[in-house]
Amino acid sequence: MKGIVLAGGTGSRLWPITLATSKQLLPVYDKPMIYYPLSVLMLAGIREVLIITTPQDAEPFARLLGDGSKWGMSITYKVQPAPNGIAQAFVIGAEFIGADDVALVLGDNIFHGPGLTKILRTARQDVDGCMLFGYAVSDPERYGVGEADEDGRLLSIEEKPTAPRSNRAITGLYFYSNDVVEISGSLQPSARGELEITDVNKVYLSQGRARLQDLGRGFAWLDTGTYESLNEASQYVQVIQHRQGGRIACLEEIALAQQWITPEQCEAAGLSLGSSDYGKYVVSVARAASAQR
C-alpha cells in the first residue's frame, strides 16, 4: 500500500496567517502540522508517500521533508493547481499509485490514541473496497456521517444531514483498493466544481464494499482548520507530551521502531536539529535503543 497526504487548499479560514505559507506547515505545538498525518501513514507501515500540495508550496514542503530517506522512506511531490476536491488526489497520483492499494490522509487531520498502530495495520490488511474511519461527535450534522452495522459494514453515508442516522463523523483518513483510481477518474464534478470523496465512497457503498472502523472513545481526532481548533490541537499535544514524557508524531522515533533506520541514523537526525527539545528527544530515543542492543 502507498500513501498520499493531501496538503493543498488556500487555508482561507486561517487568513491572514496562511497568506504566505501553507496551513500544513504551521506549527502544532512543537512540530509542523504535516508531521501528524505523515506519522499516521508511517504507523500503518507505509514507506512510499506522495505529498500533494499547491504550486507555491511544493518547494517549502520539499525543503522540510526532503526525499524521506532520513526516515527510511520515499517521499515524492505533485501539485494540485486548484482545490478541485479530495478525490482529485487519486487522479493526480495515479502514476504514483500504480497497481497498489492506497491510503489517503488529509494534511490538517491529527489522530492519536491507544492501539492506533494495530488498528491501522489491520485496516490495511483487510481493505477490499474502502475502509473509512468514524469518530463519535456531539454535532454530527456538521460532518459527513457514516452508519454501519455491528460488523462494521457501511449502510449509509450522508453529508451534513439535518437528521443524522448516527453520530459517527467520517474522518479525513481513507484506505482504498486500487480501483479507486478508476472510480475517481470517472467522476463528474459536483455543483461546486469538485471531485467529491463522498461520491467515491458511495460507489463502494453501492457495491457492498465499504466498511467503517470506529475509532472509539479513547481516541482523539482533531481537525486544525480554524484558529480555535489549531490552538486546541497544540494544547492537546502539549498536555499529552508533558504528562507522558513522549512525543506524538515523532517521525524519527516511528522510523526507528519500524526498523527503517538504525539507532545511529536516528541519533544523527536528532543532532542535526540542534538544541531544540525535539532534537534532544530524538537523540535520547536513539541512545536508549543503542543501549538495549
PDB file of C-alpha atoms in Angstrom:
ATOM      1  CA  MET A   1       0.000   0.000   0.000  1.00  0.00           C
ATOM      2  CA  LYS A   2       1.121   3.521  -0.840  1.00  0.00           C
ATOM      3  CA  GLY A   3       0.171   6.717   0.943  1.00  0.00           C
ATOM      4  CA  ILE A   4      -0.946  10.200  -0.054  1.00  0.00           C
ATOM      5  CA  VAL A   5      -1.029  13.305   2.123  1.00  0.00           C
ATOM      6  CA  LEU A   6      -3.310  15.928   0.615  1.00  0.00           C
ATOM      7  CA  ALA A   7      -1.843  19.230   1.756  1.00  0.00           C
ATOM      8  CA  GLY A   8      -3.377  21.691  -0.684  1.00  0.00           C
ATOM      9  CA  GLY A   9      -6.067  24.313  -0.386  1.00  0.00           C
ATOM     10  CA  THR A  10      -5.884  28.000   0.397  1.00  0.00           C
ATOM     11  CA  GLY A  11      -6.285  27.800   4.174  1.00  0.00           C
ATOM     12  CA  SER A  12      -8.710  30.715   3.881  1.00  0.00           C
ATOM     13  CA  ARG A  13     -10.233  30.133   7.312  1.00  0.00           C
ATOM     14  CA  LEU A  14      -6.795  30.901   8.766  1.00  0.00           C
ATOM     15  CA  TRP A  15      -6.123  34.078   6.792  1.00  0.00           C
ATOM     16  CA  PRO A  16      -4.031  36.210   7.172  1.00  0.00           C
ATOM     17  CA  ILE A  17      -1.506  33.757   8.679  1.00  0.00           C
ATOM     18  CA  THR A  18      -1.808  31.391   5.701  1.00  0.00           C
ATOM     19  CA  LEU A  19      -1.441  34.062   3.037  1.00  0.00           C
ATOM     20  CA  ALA A  20       2.326  33.488   2.996  1.00  0.00           C
ATOM     21  CA  THR A  21       2.584  29.796   3.912  1.00  0.00           C
ATOM     22  CA  SER A  22       0.701  26.527   3.671  1.00  0.00           C
ATOM     23  CA  LYS A  23      -1.620  25.699   6.541  1.00  0.00           C
ATOM     24  CA  GLN A  24       0.072  22.300   6.820  1.00  0.00           C
ATOM     25  CA  LEU A  25       3.418  23.978   7.532  1.00  0.00           C
ATOM     26  CA  LEU A  26       2.068  25.827  10.567  1.00  0.00           C
ATOM     27  CA  PRO A  27       3.212  24.542  13.968  1.00  0.00           C
ATOM     28  CA  VAL A  28       1.045  22.296  16.092  1.00  0.00           C
ATOM     29  CA  TYR A  29       2.902  22.767  19.351  1.00  0.00           C
ATOM     30  CA  ASP A  30       6.471  21.535  18.653  1.00  0.00           C
ATOM     31  CA  LYS A  31       6.358  20.277  15.079  1.00  0.00           C
ATOM     32  CA  PRO A  32       4.893  21.154  11.668  1.00  0.00           C
ATOM     33  CA  MET A  33       1.292  20.152  11.143  1.00  0.00           C
ATOM     34  CA  ILE A  34       2.157  17.776   8.291  1.00  0.00           C
ATOM     35  CA  TYR A  35       4.194  15.587  10.665  1.00  0.00           C
ATOM     36  CA  TYR A  36       0.957  14.352  12.240  1.00  0.00           C
ATOM     37  CA  PRO A  37      -0.802  12.906   9.149  1.00  0.00           C
ATOM     38  CA  LEU A  38       2.538  11.651   7.850  1.00  0.00           C
ATOM     39  CA  SER A  39       3.056   9.783  11.117  1.00  0.00           C
ATOM     40  CA  VAL A  40      -0.302   8.027  10.634  1.00  0.00           C
ATOM     41  CA  LEU A  41       0.846   6.599   7.306  1.00  0.00           C
ATOM     42  CA  MET A  42       4.133   5.537   8.887  1.00  0.00           C
ATOM     43  CA  LEU A  43       2.331   3.769  11.735  1.00  0.00           C
ATOM     44  CA  ALA A  44       0.353   1.877   9.088  1.00  0.00           C
ATOM     45  CA  GLY A  45       3.683   0.623   7.726  1.00  0.00           C
ATOM     46  CA  ILE A  46       3.590   2.768   4.584  1.00  0.00           C
ATOM     47  CA  ARG A  47       7.003   3.862   3.344  1.00  0.00           C
ATOM     48  CA  GLU A  48       6.171   5.328  -0.083  1.00  0.00           C
ATOM     49  CA  VAL A  49       4.317   8.621   0.255  1.00  0.00           C
ATOM     50  CA  LEU A  50       3.162  11.289  -2.175  1.00  0.00           C
ATOM     51  CA  ILE A  51       2.629  14.838  -0.907  1.00  0.00           C
ATOM     52  CA  ILE A  52       0.075  16.739  -2.995  1.00  0.00           C
ATOM     53  CA  THR A  53       0.124  20.476  -2.447  1.00  0.00           C
ATOM     54  CA  THR A  54      -0.215  23.815  -4.230  1.00  0.00           C
ATOM     55  CA  PRO A  55       2.300  25.015  -6.842  1.00  0.00           C
ATOM     56  CA  GLN A  56       3.658  27.700  -4.495  1.00  0.00           C
ATOM     57  CA  ASP A  57       4.043  25.357  -1.508  1.00  0.00           C
ATOM     58  CA  ALA A  58       5.775  22.377  -3.129  1.00  0.00           C
ATOM     59  CA  GLU A  59       9.277  23.793  -2.583  1.00  0.00           C
ATOM     60  CA  PRO A  60       8.830  24.549   1.164  1.00  0.00           C
ATOM     61  CA  PHE A  61       7.466  21.032   1.737  1.00  0.00           C
ATOM     62  CA  ALA A  62      10.403  19.531  -0.145  1.00  0.00           C
ATOM     63  CA  ARG A  63      12.806  21.611   1.925  1.00  0.00           C
ATOM     64  CA  LEU A  64      11.193  20.353   5.136  1.00  0.00           C
ATOM     65  CA  LEU A  65      10.732  16.675   4.299  1.00  0.00           C
ATOM     66  CA  GLY A  66      13.252  16.038   1.543  1.00  0.00           C
ATOM     67  CA  ASP A  67      13.027  12.696  -0.205  1.00  0.00           C
ATOM     68  CA  GLY A  68      12.149  10.895   3.024  1.00  0.00           C
ATOM     69  CA  SER A  69      15.418   8.955   3.167  1.00  0.00           C
ATOM     70  CA  LYS A  70      16.238  10.318   6.636  1.00  0.00           C
ATOM     71  CA  TRP A  71      13.286   8.242   7.855  1.00  0.00           C
ATOM     72  CA  GLY A  72      13.952   5.273   5.571  1.00  0.00           C
ATOM     73  CA  MET A  73      11.107   6.348   3.308  1.00  0.00           C
ATOM     74  CA  SER A  74      10.483   7.596  -0.213  1.00  0.00           C
ATOM     75  CA  ILE A  75       8.624  10.908  -0.416  1.00  0.00           C
ATOM     76  CA  THR A  76       7.689  12.499  -3.727  1.00  0.00           C
ATOM     77  CA  TYR A  77       5.616  15.553  -4.647  1.00  0.00           C
ATOM     78  CA  LYS A  78       2.831  16.572  -7.022  1.00  0.00           C
ATOM     79  CA  VAL A  79       0.840  19.781  -7.280  1.00  0.00           C
ATOM     80  CA  GLN A  80      -2.907  20.362  -7.291  1.00  0.00           C
ATOM     81  CA  PRO A  81      -3.246  23.608  -9.281  1.00  0.00           C
ATOM     82  CA  ALA A  82      -6.639  24.415  -7.743  1.00  0.00           C
ATOM     83  CA  PRO A  83      -8.628  22.939  -4.844  1.00  0.00           C
ATOM     84  CA  ASN A  84     -10.823  20.752  -7.042  1.00  0.00           C
ATOM     85  CA  GLY A  85     -11.771  18.121  -4.494  1.00  0.00           C
ATOM     86  CA  ILE A  86     -10.256  15.424  -2.313  1.00  0.00           C
ATOM     87  CA  ALA A  87     -10.917  12.684  -4.873  1.00  0.00           C
ATOM     88  CA  GLN A  88      -8.746  14.522  -7.411  1.00  0.00           C
ATOM     89  CA  ALA A  89      -5.774  13.284  -5.365  1.00  0.00           C
ATOM     90  CA  PHE A  90      -6.217   9.829  -6.944  1.00  0.00           C
ATOM     91  CA  VAL A  91      -6.262  11.317 -10.443  1.00  0.00           C
ATOM     92  CA  ILE A  92      -3.152  13.386  -9.766  1.00  0.00           C
ATOM     93  CA  GLY A  93      -1.470  10.446  -8.025  1.00  0.00           C
ATOM     94  CA  ALA A  94      -2.487   7.711 -10.472  1.00  0.00           C
ATOM     95  CA  GLU A  95       1.053   7.101 -11.764  1.00  0.00           C
ATOM     96  CA  PHE A  96       2.425   7.079  -8.215  1.00  0.00           C
ATOM     97  CA  ILE A  97      -0.213   4.600  -7.014  1.00  0.00           C
ATOM     98  CA  GLY A  98       0.379   2.235  -9.923  1.00  0.00           C
ATOM     99  CA  ALA A  99      -1.063  -1.204  -9.157  1.00  0.00           C
ATOM    100  CA  ASP A 100      -1.076  -0.771  -5.369  1.00  0.00           C
ATOM    101  CA  ASP A 101      -3.778  -0.072  -2.827  1.00  0.00           C
ATOM    102  CA  VAL A 102      -3.624   3.412  -1.342  1.00  0.00           C
ATOM    103  CA  ALA A 103      -4.244   5.319   1.888  1.00  0.00           C
ATOM    104  CA  LEU A 104      -5.173   8.992   1.805  1.00  0.00           C
ATOM    105  CA  VAL A 105      -4.939  11.309   4.808  1.00  0.00           C
ATOM    106  CA  LEU A 106      -5.811  14.980   4.888  1.00  0.00           C
ATOM    107  CA  GLY A 107      -2.905  17.196   5.838  1.00  0.00           C
ATOM    108  CA  ASP A 108      -4.753  19.023   8.614  1.00  0.00           C
ATOM    109  CA  ASN A 109      -6.027  15.937  10.487  1.00  0.00           C
ATOM    110  CA  ILE A 110      -4.453  14.643  13.705  1.00  0.00           C
ATOM    111  CA  PHE A 111      -5.107  11.153  15.075  1.00  0.00           C
ATOM    112  CA  HIS A 112      -3.911   9.897  18.431  1.00  0.00           C
ATOM    113  CA  GLY A 113      -4.934   7.104  20.735  1.00  0.00           C
ATOM    114  CA  PRO A 114      -4.118   3.694  22.232  1.00  0.00           C
ATOM    115  CA  GLY A 115      -3.656   0.850  19.789  1.00  0.00           C
ATOM    116  CA  LEU A 116      -3.658   3.120  16.757  1.00  0.00           C
ATOM    117  CA  THR A 117      -0.875   1.159  15.072  1.00  0.00           C
ATOM    118  CA  LYS A 118      -2.789  -2.124  15.402  1.00  0.00           C
ATOM    119  CA  ILE A 119      -5.982  -0.560  14.039  1.00  0.00           C
ATOM    120  CA  LEU A 120      -4.142   0.882  11.046  1.00  0.00           C
ATOM    121  CA  ARG A 121      -2.263  -2.330  10.273  1.00  0.00           C
ATOM    122  CA  THR A 122      -5.434  -4.413  10.498  1.00  0.00           C
ATOM    123  CA  ALA A 123      -7.344  -1.986   8.294  1.00  0.00           C
ATOM    124  CA  ARG A 124      -4.554  -2.052   5.744  1.00  0.00           C
ATOM    125  CA  GLN A 125      -4.631  -5.841   5.573  1.00  0.00           C
ATOM    126  CA  ASP A 126      -8.419  -6.060   5.428  1.00  0.00           C
ATOM    127  CA  VAL A 127      -9.159  -3.375   2.844  1.00  0.00           C
ATOM    128  CA  ASP A 128     -11.317  -4.672  -0.005  1.00  0.00           C
ATOM    129  CA  GLY A 129     -13.002  -1.646  -1.452  1.00  0.00           C
ATOM    130  CA  CYS A 130     -12.847   1.191   1.030  1.00  0.00           C
ATOM    131  CA  MET A 131     -12.193   1.457   4.743  1.00  0.00           C
ATOM    132  CA  LEU A 132     -13.381   4.655   6.398  1.00  0.00           C
ATOM    133  CA  PHE A 133     -12.717   5.731   9.970  1.00  0.00           C
ATOM    134  CA  GLY A 134     -15.559   7.009  12.130  1.00  0.00           C
ATOM    135  CA  TYR A 135     -15.398   9.189  15.212  1.00  0.00           C
ATOM    136  CA  ALA A 136     -18.249   9.929  17.618  1.00  0.00           C
ATOM    137  CA  VAL A 137     -19.132  13.635  17.736  1.00  0.00           C
ATOM    138  CA  SER A 138     -21.794  15.629  19.537  1.00  0.00           C
ATOM    139  CA  ASP A 139     -22.750  17.611  16.415  1.00  0.00           C
ATOM    140  CA  PRO A 140     -22.829  15.128  13.501  1.00  0.00           C
ATOM    141  CA  GLU A 141     -24.932  17.486  11.394  1.00  0.00           C
ATOM    142  CA  ARG A 142     -21.710  19.424  10.703  1.00  0.00           C
ATOM    143  CA  TYR A 143     -19.966  16.438   9.109  1.00  0.00           C
ATOM    144  CA  GLY A 144     -20.197  13.642   6.634  1.00  0.00           C
ATOM    145  CA  VAL A 145     -21.795  10.861   8.685  1.00  0.00           C
ATOM    146  CA  GLY A 146     -21.462   7.106   8.319  1.00  0.00           C
ATOM    147  CA  GLU A 147     -23.916   4.478   9.546  1.00  0.00           C
ATOM    148  CA  ALA A 148     -22.622   0.926   9.960  1.00  0.00           C
ATOM    149  CA  ASP A 149     -23.927  -2.419  11.197  1.00  0.00           C
ATOM    150  CA  GLU A 150     -22.426  -4.416  14.068  1.00  0.00           C
ATOM    151  CA  ASP A 151     -19.808  -5.929  11.746  1.00  0.00           C
ATOM    152  CA  GLY A 152     -18.639  -2.539  10.508  1.00  0.00           C
ATOM    153  CA  ARG A 153     -20.293  -2.803   7.093  1.00  0.00           C
ATOM    154  CA  LEU A 154     -21.254   0.673   5.904  1.00  0.00           C
ATOM    155  CA  LEU A 155     -25.008   1.109   5.497  1.00  0.00           C
ATOM    156  CA  SER A 156     -25.283   4.781   4.557  1.00  0.00           C
ATOM    157  CA  ILE A 157     -23.331   7.996   4.069  1.00  0.00           C
ATOM    158  CA  GLU A 158     -24.870  11.432   4.498  1.00  0.00           C
ATOM    159  CA  GLU A 159     -23.299  14.852   4.066  1.00  0.00           C
ATOM    160  CA  LYS A 160     -24.228  17.265   6.868  1.00  0.00           C
ATOM    161  CA  PRO A 161     -27.618  15.641   7.491  1.00  0.00           C
ATOM    162  CA  THR A 162     -30.363  17.510   9.327  1.00  0.00           C
ATOM    163  CA  ALA A 163     -31.441  14.244  10.998  1.00  0.00           C
ATOM    164  CA  PRO A 164     -28.262  12.125  11.287  1.00  0.00           C
ATOM    165  CA  ARG A 165     -28.664   8.348  11.365  1.00  0.00           C
ATOM    166  CA  SER A 166     -25.603   8.032  13.587  1.00  0.00           C
ATOM    167  CA  ASN A 167     -23.133  10.229  15.466  1.00  0.00           C
ATOM    168  CA  ARG A 168     -20.093   8.844  13.588  1.00  0.00           C
ATOM    169  CA  ALA A 169     -18.321  11.581  11.639  1.00  0.00           C
ATOM    170  CA  ILE A 170     -16.210  10.306   8.758  1.00  0.00           C
ATOM    171  CA  THR A 171     -12.658  11.493   9.388  1.00  0.00           C
ATOM    172  CA  GLY A 172     -10.000  12.573   6.921  1.00  0.00           C
ATOM    173  CA  LEU A 173      -8.363   9.140   6.675  1.00  0.00           C
ATOM    174  CA  TYR A 174      -9.302   6.689   3.919  1.00  0.00           C
ATOM    175  CA  PHE A 175      -7.971   3.276   2.794  1.00  0.00           C
ATOM    176  CA  TYR A 176      -8.848   2.109  -0.724  1.00  0.00           C
ATOM    177  CA  SER A 177      -8.324  -0.759  -3.094  1.00  0.00           C
ATOM    178  CA  ASN A 178      -6.513   0.097  -6.311  1.00  0.00           C
ATOM    179  CA  ASP A 179      -9.730   0.602  -8.283  1.00  0.00           C
ATOM    180  CA  VAL A 180     -10.193   3.953  -6.523  1.00  0.00           C
ATOM    181  CA  VAL A 181      -8.060   5.410  -9.324  1.00  0.00           C
ATOM    182  CA  GLU A 182     -10.541   4.294 -11.970  1.00  0.00           C
ATOM    183  CA  ILE A 183     -13.552   5.305  -9.871  1.00  0.00           C
ATOM    184  CA  SER A 184     -12.161   8.794  -9.187  1.00  0.00           C
ATOM    185  CA  GLY A 185     -11.258   9.278 -12.833  1.00  0.00           C
ATOM    186  CA  SER A 186     -14.832   8.547 -13.890  1.00  0.00           C
ATOM    187  CA  LEU A 187     -16.463  11.033 -11.505  1.00  0.00           C
ATOM    188  CA  GLN A 188     -18.259  14.141 -12.678  1.00  0.00           C
ATOM    189  CA  PRO A 189     -17.573  17.361 -10.759  1.00  0.00           C
ATOM    190  CA  SER A 190     -20.185  18.291  -8.193  1.00  0.00           C
ATOM    191  CA  ALA A 191     -22.215  21.507  -8.215  1.00  0.00           C
ATOM    192  CA  ARG A 192     -19.279  23.243  -6.533  1.00  0.00           C
ATOM    193  CA  GLY A 193     -16.905  22.025  -9.257  1.00  0.00           C
ATOM    194  CA  GLU A 194     -15.081  19.389  -7.189  1.00  0.00           C
ATOM    195  CA  LEU A 195     -14.451  15.657  -7.379  1.00  0.00           C
ATOM    196  CA  GLU A 196     -16.097  14.667  -4.117  1.00  0.00           C
ATOM    197  CA  ILE A 197     -14.667  11.944  -1.883  1.00  0.00           C
ATOM    198  CA  THR A 198     -18.222  11.165  -0.756  1.00  0.00           C
ATOM    199  CA  ASP A 199     -19.091  10.222  -4.340  1.00  0.00           C
ATOM    200  CA  VAL A 200     -16.170   7.781  -4.348  1.00  0.00           C
ATOM    201  CA  ASN A 201     -17.353   6.264  -1.082  1.00  0.00           C
ATOM    202  CA  LYS A 202     -20.905   5.941  -2.379  1.00  0.00           C
ATOM    203  CA  VAL A 203     -19.665   3.834  -5.289  1.00  0.00           C
ATOM    204  CA  TYR A 204     -18.107   1.385  -2.849  1.00  0.00           C
ATOM    205  CA  LEU A 205     -21.242   1.543  -0.709  1.00  0.00           C
ATOM    206  CA  SER A 206     -23.387   0.573  -3.706  1.00  0.00           C
ATOM    207  CA  GLN A 207     -21.057  -2.371  -4.343  1.00  0.00           C
ATOM    208  CA  GLY A 208     -21.253  -3.556  -0.738  1.00  0.00           C
ATOM    209  CA  ARG A 209     -17.505  -2.979  -0.386  1.00  0.00           C
ATOM    210  CA  ALA A 210     -17.428  -0.162   2.159  1.00  0.00           C
ATOM    211  CA  ARG A 211     -16.580  -0.525   5.838  1.00  0.00           C
ATOM    212  CA  LEU A 212     -16.440   1.886   8.766  1.00  0.00           C
ATOM    213  CA  GLN A 213     -13.847   1.437  11.513  1.00  0.00           C
ATOM    214  CA  ASP A 214     -14.962   3.061  14.762  1.00  0.00           C
ATOM    215  CA  LEU A 215     -12.018   4.777  16.459  1.00  0.00           C
ATOM    216  CA  GLY A 216     -13.647   4.596  19.884  1.00  0.00           C
ATOM    217  CA  ARG A 217     -13.803   6.860  22.916  1.00  0.00           C
ATOM    218  CA  GLY A 218     -10.118   6.641  23.800  1.00  0.00           C
ATOM    219  CA  PHE A 219      -9.011   8.390  20.617  1.00  0.00           C
ATOM    220  CA  ALA A 220      -8.527  11.992  19.668  1.00  0.00           C
ATOM    221  CA  TRP A 221      -9.357  13.208  16.173  1.00  0.00           C
ATOM    222  CA  LEU A 222      -8.508  16.860  15.627  1.00  0.00           C
ATOM    223  CA  ASP A 223      -9.107  18.974  12.531  1.00  0.00           C
ATOM    224  CA  THR A 224      -6.849  22.032  12.598  1.00  0.00           C
ATOM    225  CA  GLY A 225      -8.631  24.181  10.028  1.00  0.00           C
ATOM    226  CA  THR A 226      -9.655  27.096  12.281  1.00  0.00           C
ATOM    227  CA  TYR A 227      -7.873  29.315  14.805  1.00  0.00           C
ATOM    228  CA  GLU A 228      -9.723  27.635  17.655  1.00  0.00           C
ATOM    229  CA  SER A 229      -9.088  24.062  16.521  1.00  0.00           C
ATOM    230  CA  LEU A 230      -5.433  24.817  15.748  1.00  0.00           C
ATOM    231  CA  ASN A 231      -4.969  26.182  19.253  1.00  0.00           C
ATOM    232  CA  GLU A 232      -6.847  23.237  20.792  1.00  0.00           C
ATOM    233  CA  ALA A 233      -4.649  20.769  18.908  1.00  0.00           C
ATOM    234  CA  SER A 234      -1.491  22.466  20.161  1.00  0.00           C
ATOM    235  CA  GLN A 235      -2.792  22.396  23.721  1.00  0.00           C
ATOM    236  CA  TYR A 236      -3.694  18.722  23.403  1.00  0.00           C
ATOM    237  CA  VAL A 237      -0.237  17.767  22.144  1.00  0.00           C
ATOM    238  CA  GLN A 238       1.436  19.863  24.837  1.00  0.00           C
ATOM    239  CA  VAL A 239      -0.554  18.282  27.672  1.00  0.00           C
ATOM    240  CA  ILE A 240      -0.065  14.693  26.475  1.00  0.00           C
ATOM    241  CA  GLN A 241       3.660  15.128  25.869  1.00  0.00           C
ATOM    242  CA  HIS A 242       4.339  16.893  29.152  1.00  0.00           C
ATOM    243  CA  ARG A 243       2.394  14.363  31.205  1.00  0.00           C
ATOM    244  CA  GLN A 244       3.633  11.226  29.467  1.00  0.00           C
ATOM    245  CA  GLY A 245       7.129  12.326  28.510  1.00  0.00           C
ATOM    246  CA  GLY A 246       6.971  11.002  24.961  1.00  0.00           C
ATOM    247  CA  ARG A 247       6.311  12.735  21.662  1.00  0.00           C
ATOM    248  CA  ILE A 248       3.275  12.498  19.415  1.00  0.00           C
ATOM    249  CA  ALA A 249       4.196  12.164  15.726  1.00  0.00           C
ATOM    250  CA  CYS A 250       7.954  11.961  16.255  1.00  0.00           C
ATOM    251  CA  LEU A 251       8.863  10.683  12.803  1.00  0.00           C
ATOM    252  CA  GLU A 252      12.385   9.616  13.752  1.00  0.00           C
ATOM    253  CA  GLU A 253      11.096   7.552  16.676  1.00  0.00           C
ATOM    254  CA  ILE A 254       8.482   5.852  14.496  1.00  0.00           C
ATOM    255  CA  ALA A 255      11.039   5.094  11.774  1.00  0.00           C
ATOM    256  CA  LEU A 256      13.385   3.608  14.379  1.00  0.00           C
ATOM    257  CA  ALA A 257      10.614   1.450  15.861  1.00  0.00           C
ATOM    258  CA  GLN A 258       9.760   0.221  12.353  1.00  0.00           C
ATOM    259  CA  GLN A 259      13.455  -0.600  11.831  1.00  0.00           C
ATOM    260  CA  TRP A 260      13.550   1.654   8.801  1.00  0.00           C
ATOM    261  CA  ILE A 261      16.568   3.450  10.271  1.00  0.00           C
ATOM    262  CA  THR A 262      19.281   2.431  12.723  1.00  0.00           C
ATOM    263  CA  PRO A 263      19.871   3.982  16.156  1.00  0.00           C
ATOM    264  CA  GLU A 264      22.956   5.680  14.691  1.00  0.00           C
ATOM    265  CA  GLN A 265      20.900   7.245  11.911  1.00  0.00           C
ATOM    266  CA  CYS A 266      18.249   8.282  14.410  1.00  0.00           C
ATOM    267  CA  GLU A 267      20.856   9.937  16.638  1.00  0.00           C
ATOM    268  CA  ALA A 268      22.375  11.760  13.684  1.00  0.00           C
ATOM    269  CA  ALA A 269      18.924  13.051  12.746  1.00  0.00           C
ATOM    270  CA  GLY A 270      18.407  14.314  16.288  1.00  0.00           C
ATOM    271  CA  LEU A 271      21.784  16.013  16.425  1.00  0.00           C
ATOM    272  CA  SER A 272      21.046  17.761  13.137  1.00  0.00           C
ATOM    273  CA  LEU A 273      18.120  19.505  14.850  1.00  0.00           C
ATOM    274  CA  GLY A 274      20.471  21.402  17.137  1.00  0.00           C
ATOM    275  CA  SER A 275      19.488  22.322  20.672  1.00  0.00           C
ATOM    276  CA  SER A 276      15.721  22.069  20.169  1.00  0.00           C
ATOM    277  CA  ASP A 277      13.785  19.979  22.674  1.00  0.00           C
ATOM    278  CA  TYR A 278      12.509  17.865  19.782  1.00  0.00           C
ATOM    279  CA  GLY A 279      16.065  17.144  18.646  1.00  0.00           C
ATOM    280  CA  LYS A 280      17.166  16.306  22.178  1.00  0.00           C
ATOM    281  CA  TYR A 281      14.270  13.883  22.489  1.00  0.00           C
ATOM    282  CA  VAL A 282      15.229  12.127  19.238  1.00  0.00           C
ATOM    283  CA  VAL A 283      18.821  11.761  20.474  1.00  0.00           C
ATOM    284  CA  SER A 284      17.613  10.287  23.779  1.00  0.00           C
ATOM    285  CA  VAL A 285      15.407   7.772  21.962  1.00  0.00           C
ATOM    286  CA  ALA A 286      18.292   6.740  19.713  1.00  0.00           C
ATOM    287  CA  ARG A 287      20.737   6.312  22.604  1.00  0.00           C
ATOM    288  CA  ALA A 288      18.188   4.282  24.590  1.00  0.00           C
ATOM    289  CA  ALA A 289      17.774   1.973  21.592  1.00  0.00           C
ATOM    290  CA  SER A 290      21.551   1.606  21.256  1.00  0.00           C
ATOM    291  CA  ALA A 291      21.854   0.698  24.946  1.00  0.00           C
ATOM    292  CA  GLN A 292      19.274  -2.078  24.556  1.00  0.00           C
ATOM    293  CA  ARG A 293      21.211  -3.904  21.856  1.00  0.00           C
TER     294      ARG A 293
END
